[in-house]
PDB file of C-alpha atoms in Angstrom:
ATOM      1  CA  UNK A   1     -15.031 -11.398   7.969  1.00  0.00           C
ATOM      2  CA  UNK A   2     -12.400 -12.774   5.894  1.00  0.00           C
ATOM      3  CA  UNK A   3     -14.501 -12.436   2.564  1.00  0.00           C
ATOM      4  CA  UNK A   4     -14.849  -8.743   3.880  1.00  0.00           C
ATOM      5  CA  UNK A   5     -11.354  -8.547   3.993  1.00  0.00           C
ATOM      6  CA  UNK A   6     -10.526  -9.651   0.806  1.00  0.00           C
ATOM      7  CA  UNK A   7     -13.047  -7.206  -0.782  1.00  0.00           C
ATOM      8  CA  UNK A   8     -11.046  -4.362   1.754  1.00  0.00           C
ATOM      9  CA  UNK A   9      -7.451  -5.720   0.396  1.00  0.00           C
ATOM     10  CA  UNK A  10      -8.880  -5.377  -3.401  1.00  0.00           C
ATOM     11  CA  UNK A  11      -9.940  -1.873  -2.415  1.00  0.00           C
ATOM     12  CA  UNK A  12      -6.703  -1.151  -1.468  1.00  0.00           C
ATOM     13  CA  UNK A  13      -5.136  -2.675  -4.201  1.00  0.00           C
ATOM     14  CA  UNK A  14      -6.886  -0.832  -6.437  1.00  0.00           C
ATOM     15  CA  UNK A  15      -5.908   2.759  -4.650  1.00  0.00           C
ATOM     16  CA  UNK A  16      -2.427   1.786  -5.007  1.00  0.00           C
ATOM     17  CA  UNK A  17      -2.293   0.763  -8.750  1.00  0.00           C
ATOM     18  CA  UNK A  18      -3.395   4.178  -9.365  1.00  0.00           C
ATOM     19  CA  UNK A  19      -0.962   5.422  -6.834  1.00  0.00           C
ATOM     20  CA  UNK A  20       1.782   3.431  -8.622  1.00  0.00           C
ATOM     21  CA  UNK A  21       0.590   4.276 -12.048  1.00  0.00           C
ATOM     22  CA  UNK A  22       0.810   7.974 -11.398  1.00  0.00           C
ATOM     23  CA  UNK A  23       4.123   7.694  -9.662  1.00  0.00           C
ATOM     24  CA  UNK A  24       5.677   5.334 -13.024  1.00  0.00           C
ATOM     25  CA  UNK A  25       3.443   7.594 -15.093  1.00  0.00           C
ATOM     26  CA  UNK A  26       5.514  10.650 -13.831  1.00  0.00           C
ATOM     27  CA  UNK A  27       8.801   9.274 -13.997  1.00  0.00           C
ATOM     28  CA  UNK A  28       9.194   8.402 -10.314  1.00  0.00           C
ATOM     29  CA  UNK A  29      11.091   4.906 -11.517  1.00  0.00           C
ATOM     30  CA  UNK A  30      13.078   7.160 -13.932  1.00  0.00           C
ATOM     31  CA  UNK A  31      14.166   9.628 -12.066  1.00  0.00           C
ATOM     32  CA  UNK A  32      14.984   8.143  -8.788  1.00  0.00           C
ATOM     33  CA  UNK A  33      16.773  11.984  -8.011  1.00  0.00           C
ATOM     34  CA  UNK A  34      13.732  13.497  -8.465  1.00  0.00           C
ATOM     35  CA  UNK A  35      11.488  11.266  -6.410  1.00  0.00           C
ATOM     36  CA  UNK A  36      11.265  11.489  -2.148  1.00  0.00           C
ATOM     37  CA  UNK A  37      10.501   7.618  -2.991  1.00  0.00           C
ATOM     38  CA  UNK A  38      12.930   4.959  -3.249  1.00  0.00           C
ATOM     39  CA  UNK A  39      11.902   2.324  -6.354  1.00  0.00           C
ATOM     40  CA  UNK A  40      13.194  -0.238  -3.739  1.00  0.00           C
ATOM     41  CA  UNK A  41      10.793   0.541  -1.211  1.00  0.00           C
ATOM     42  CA  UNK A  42       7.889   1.415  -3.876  1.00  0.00           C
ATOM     43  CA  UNK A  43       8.203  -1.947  -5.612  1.00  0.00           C
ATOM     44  CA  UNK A  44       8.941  -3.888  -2.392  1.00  0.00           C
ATOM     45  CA  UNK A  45       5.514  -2.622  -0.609  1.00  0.00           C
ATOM     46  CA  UNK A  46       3.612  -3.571  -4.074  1.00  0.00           C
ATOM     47  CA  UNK A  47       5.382  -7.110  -4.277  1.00  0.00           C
ATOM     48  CA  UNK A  48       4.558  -8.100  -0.480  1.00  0.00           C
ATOM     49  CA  UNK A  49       1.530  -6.635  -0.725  1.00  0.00           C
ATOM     50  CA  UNK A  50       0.291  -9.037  -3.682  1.00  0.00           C
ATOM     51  CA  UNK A  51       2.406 -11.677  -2.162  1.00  0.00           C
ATOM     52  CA  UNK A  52       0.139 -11.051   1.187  1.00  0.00           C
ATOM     53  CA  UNK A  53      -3.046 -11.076  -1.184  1.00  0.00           C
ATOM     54  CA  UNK A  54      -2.109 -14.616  -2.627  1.00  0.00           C
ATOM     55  CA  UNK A  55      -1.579 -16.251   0.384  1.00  0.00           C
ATOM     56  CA  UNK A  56      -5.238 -14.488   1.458  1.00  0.00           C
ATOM     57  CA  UNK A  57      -7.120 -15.791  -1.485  1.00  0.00           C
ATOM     58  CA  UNK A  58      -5.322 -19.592  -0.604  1.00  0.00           C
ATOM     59  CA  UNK A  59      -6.562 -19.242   2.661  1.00  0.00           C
ATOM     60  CA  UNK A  60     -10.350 -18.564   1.782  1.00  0.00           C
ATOM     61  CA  UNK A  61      -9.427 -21.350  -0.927  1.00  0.00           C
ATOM     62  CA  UNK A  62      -7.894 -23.668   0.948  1.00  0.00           C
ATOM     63  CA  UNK A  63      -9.658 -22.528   4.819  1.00  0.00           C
ATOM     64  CA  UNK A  64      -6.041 -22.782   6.397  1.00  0.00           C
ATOM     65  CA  UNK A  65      -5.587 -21.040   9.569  1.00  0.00           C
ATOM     66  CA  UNK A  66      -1.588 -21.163   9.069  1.00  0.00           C
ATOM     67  CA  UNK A  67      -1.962 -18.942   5.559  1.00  0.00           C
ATOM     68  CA  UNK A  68      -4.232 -16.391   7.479  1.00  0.00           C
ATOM     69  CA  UNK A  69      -0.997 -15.357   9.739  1.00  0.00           C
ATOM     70  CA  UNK A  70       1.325 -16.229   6.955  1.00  0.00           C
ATOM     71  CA  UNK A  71      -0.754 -13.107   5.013  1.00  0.00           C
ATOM     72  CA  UNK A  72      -1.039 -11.147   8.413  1.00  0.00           C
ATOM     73  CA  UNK A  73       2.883 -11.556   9.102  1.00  0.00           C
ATOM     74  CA  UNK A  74       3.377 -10.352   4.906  1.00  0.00           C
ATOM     75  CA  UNK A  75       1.088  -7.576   6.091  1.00  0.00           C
ATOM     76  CA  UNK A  76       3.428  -5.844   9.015  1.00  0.00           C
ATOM     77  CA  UNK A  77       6.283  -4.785   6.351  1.00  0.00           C
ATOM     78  CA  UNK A  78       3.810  -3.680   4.148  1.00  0.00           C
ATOM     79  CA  UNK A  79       1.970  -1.234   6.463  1.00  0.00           C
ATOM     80  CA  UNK A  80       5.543  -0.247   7.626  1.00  0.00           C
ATOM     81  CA  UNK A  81       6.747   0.573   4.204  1.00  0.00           C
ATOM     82  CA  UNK A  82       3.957   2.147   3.679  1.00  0.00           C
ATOM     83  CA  UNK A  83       4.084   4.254   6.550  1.00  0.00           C
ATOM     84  CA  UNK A  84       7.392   4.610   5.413  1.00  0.00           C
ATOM     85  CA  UNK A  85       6.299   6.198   2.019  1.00  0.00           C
ATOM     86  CA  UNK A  86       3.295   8.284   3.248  1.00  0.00           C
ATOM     87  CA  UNK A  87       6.047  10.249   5.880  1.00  0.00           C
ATOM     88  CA  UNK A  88       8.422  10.767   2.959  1.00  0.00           C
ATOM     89  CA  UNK A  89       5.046  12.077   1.117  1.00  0.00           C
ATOM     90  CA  UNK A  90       3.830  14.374   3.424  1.00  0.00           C
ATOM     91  CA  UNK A  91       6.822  17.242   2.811  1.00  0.00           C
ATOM     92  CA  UNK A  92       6.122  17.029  -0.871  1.00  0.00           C
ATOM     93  CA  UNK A  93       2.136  17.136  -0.443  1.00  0.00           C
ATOM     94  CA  UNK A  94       2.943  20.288   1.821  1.00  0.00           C
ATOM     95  CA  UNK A  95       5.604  22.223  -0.489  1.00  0.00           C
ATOM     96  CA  UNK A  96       3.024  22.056  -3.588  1.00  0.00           C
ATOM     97  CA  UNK A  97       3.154  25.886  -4.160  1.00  0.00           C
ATOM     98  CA  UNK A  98       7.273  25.697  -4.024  1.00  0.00           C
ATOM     99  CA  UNK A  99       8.631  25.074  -7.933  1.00  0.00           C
ATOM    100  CA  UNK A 100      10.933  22.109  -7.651  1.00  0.00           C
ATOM    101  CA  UNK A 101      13.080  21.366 -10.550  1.00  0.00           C
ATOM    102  CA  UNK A 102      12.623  18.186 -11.819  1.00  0.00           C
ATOM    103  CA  UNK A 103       9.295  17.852 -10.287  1.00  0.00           C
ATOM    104  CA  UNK A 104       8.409  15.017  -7.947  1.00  0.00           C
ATOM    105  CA  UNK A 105       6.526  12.062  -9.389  1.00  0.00           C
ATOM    106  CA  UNK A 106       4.211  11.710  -5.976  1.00  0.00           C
ATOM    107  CA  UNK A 107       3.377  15.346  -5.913  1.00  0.00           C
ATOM    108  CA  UNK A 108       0.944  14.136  -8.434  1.00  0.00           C
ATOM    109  CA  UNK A 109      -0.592  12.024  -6.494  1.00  0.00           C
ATOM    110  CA  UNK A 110      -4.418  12.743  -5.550  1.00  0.00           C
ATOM    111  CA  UNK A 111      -5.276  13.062  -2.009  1.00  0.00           C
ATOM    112  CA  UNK A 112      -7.900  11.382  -2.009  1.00  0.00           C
ATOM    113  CA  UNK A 113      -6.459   7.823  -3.598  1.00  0.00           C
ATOM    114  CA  UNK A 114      -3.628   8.495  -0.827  1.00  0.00           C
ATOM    115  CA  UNK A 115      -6.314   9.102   2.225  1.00  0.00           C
ATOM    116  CA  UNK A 116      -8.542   6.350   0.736  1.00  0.00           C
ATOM    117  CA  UNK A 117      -5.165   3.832   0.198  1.00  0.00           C
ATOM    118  CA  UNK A 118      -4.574   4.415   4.069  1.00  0.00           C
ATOM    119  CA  UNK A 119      -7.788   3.875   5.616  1.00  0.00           C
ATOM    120  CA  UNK A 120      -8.771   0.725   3.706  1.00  0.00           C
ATOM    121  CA  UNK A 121      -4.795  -0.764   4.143  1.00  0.00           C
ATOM    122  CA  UNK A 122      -5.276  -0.569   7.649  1.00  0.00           C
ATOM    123  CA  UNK A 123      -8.922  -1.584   7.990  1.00  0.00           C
ATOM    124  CA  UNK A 124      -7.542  -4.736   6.299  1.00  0.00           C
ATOM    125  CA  UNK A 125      -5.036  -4.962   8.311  1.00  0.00           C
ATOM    126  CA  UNK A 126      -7.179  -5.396  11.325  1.00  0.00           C
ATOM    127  CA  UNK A 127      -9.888  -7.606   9.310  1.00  0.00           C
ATOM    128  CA  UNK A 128      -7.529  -9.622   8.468  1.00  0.00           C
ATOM    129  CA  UNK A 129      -5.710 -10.296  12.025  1.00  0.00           C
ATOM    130  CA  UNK A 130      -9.163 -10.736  13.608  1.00  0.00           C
ATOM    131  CA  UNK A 131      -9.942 -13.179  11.314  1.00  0.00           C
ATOM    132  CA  UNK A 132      -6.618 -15.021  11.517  1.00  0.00           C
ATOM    133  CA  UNK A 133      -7.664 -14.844  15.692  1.00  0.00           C
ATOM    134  CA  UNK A 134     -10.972 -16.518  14.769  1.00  0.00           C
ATOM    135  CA  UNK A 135     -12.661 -13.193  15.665  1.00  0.00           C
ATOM    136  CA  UNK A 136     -16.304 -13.353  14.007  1.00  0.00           C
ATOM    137  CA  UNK A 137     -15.745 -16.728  12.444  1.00  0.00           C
ATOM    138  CA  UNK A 138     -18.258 -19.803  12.821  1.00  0.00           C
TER     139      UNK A 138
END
């Protein structure tokens, strides 16, 4: 399980490079007037995130139960930033027909990175607090 979520964290990872590339890309960082997203919150969700992910690859390194809820605990302001930025993403995924002037960086972001992003962060979520329970280990 905890191999499975590493491969589920990468997946995620990857989802939200492209999500972050698209969103720099766009000149969501540039024009923080433009943008429904914060840079704070945008950068602070990637850092933690590949904060959480270090911690998760010393724990399969170093079989440590105390870095398993040291990456689960990194996790909870992760998913809550994120939840953060998918709420603030919503109104501008919705109001795609309505000319905004300067455009929104995220309203270029593709659904299905954003869907995909969402369902793999919080299947690792759970993969990884089962494992830090012990759930499925031997």
């Amino acid at each position: 399980m905890a191999i499975a979520s590493l491969i589920l964290w990468l997946l995620t990872a990857v989802g939200g490079f492209v999500l972050l590339g698209t969103w720099i890309a766009r000149g969501g960082a540039r024009q923080p007037n433009s943008s429904h997203l914060p840079a704070p919150v945008v950068f602070g969700h990637f850092l933690l995130a590949v904060a959480g992910l270090i911690v998760w690859i010393a724990y399969l390194a170093l079989d440590d139960d105390a870095l398993a809820w040291v990456a689960f605990v990194l996790l909870i302001p992760v998913a809550l930033l994120g939840f953060a930025m998918l709420l603030r993403w919503l109104p501008v995924y919705r109001a795609r027909t309505i000319a905004e002037t300067p455009e929104p960086a995220e309203r270029h972001f593709p659904v299905a990175v954003v869907g995909g992003h969402g369902v793999f962060a919080v299947a690792t979520v759970v993969l990884v607090l089962l494992t830090a329970l012990g759930v499925g280990g031997s």
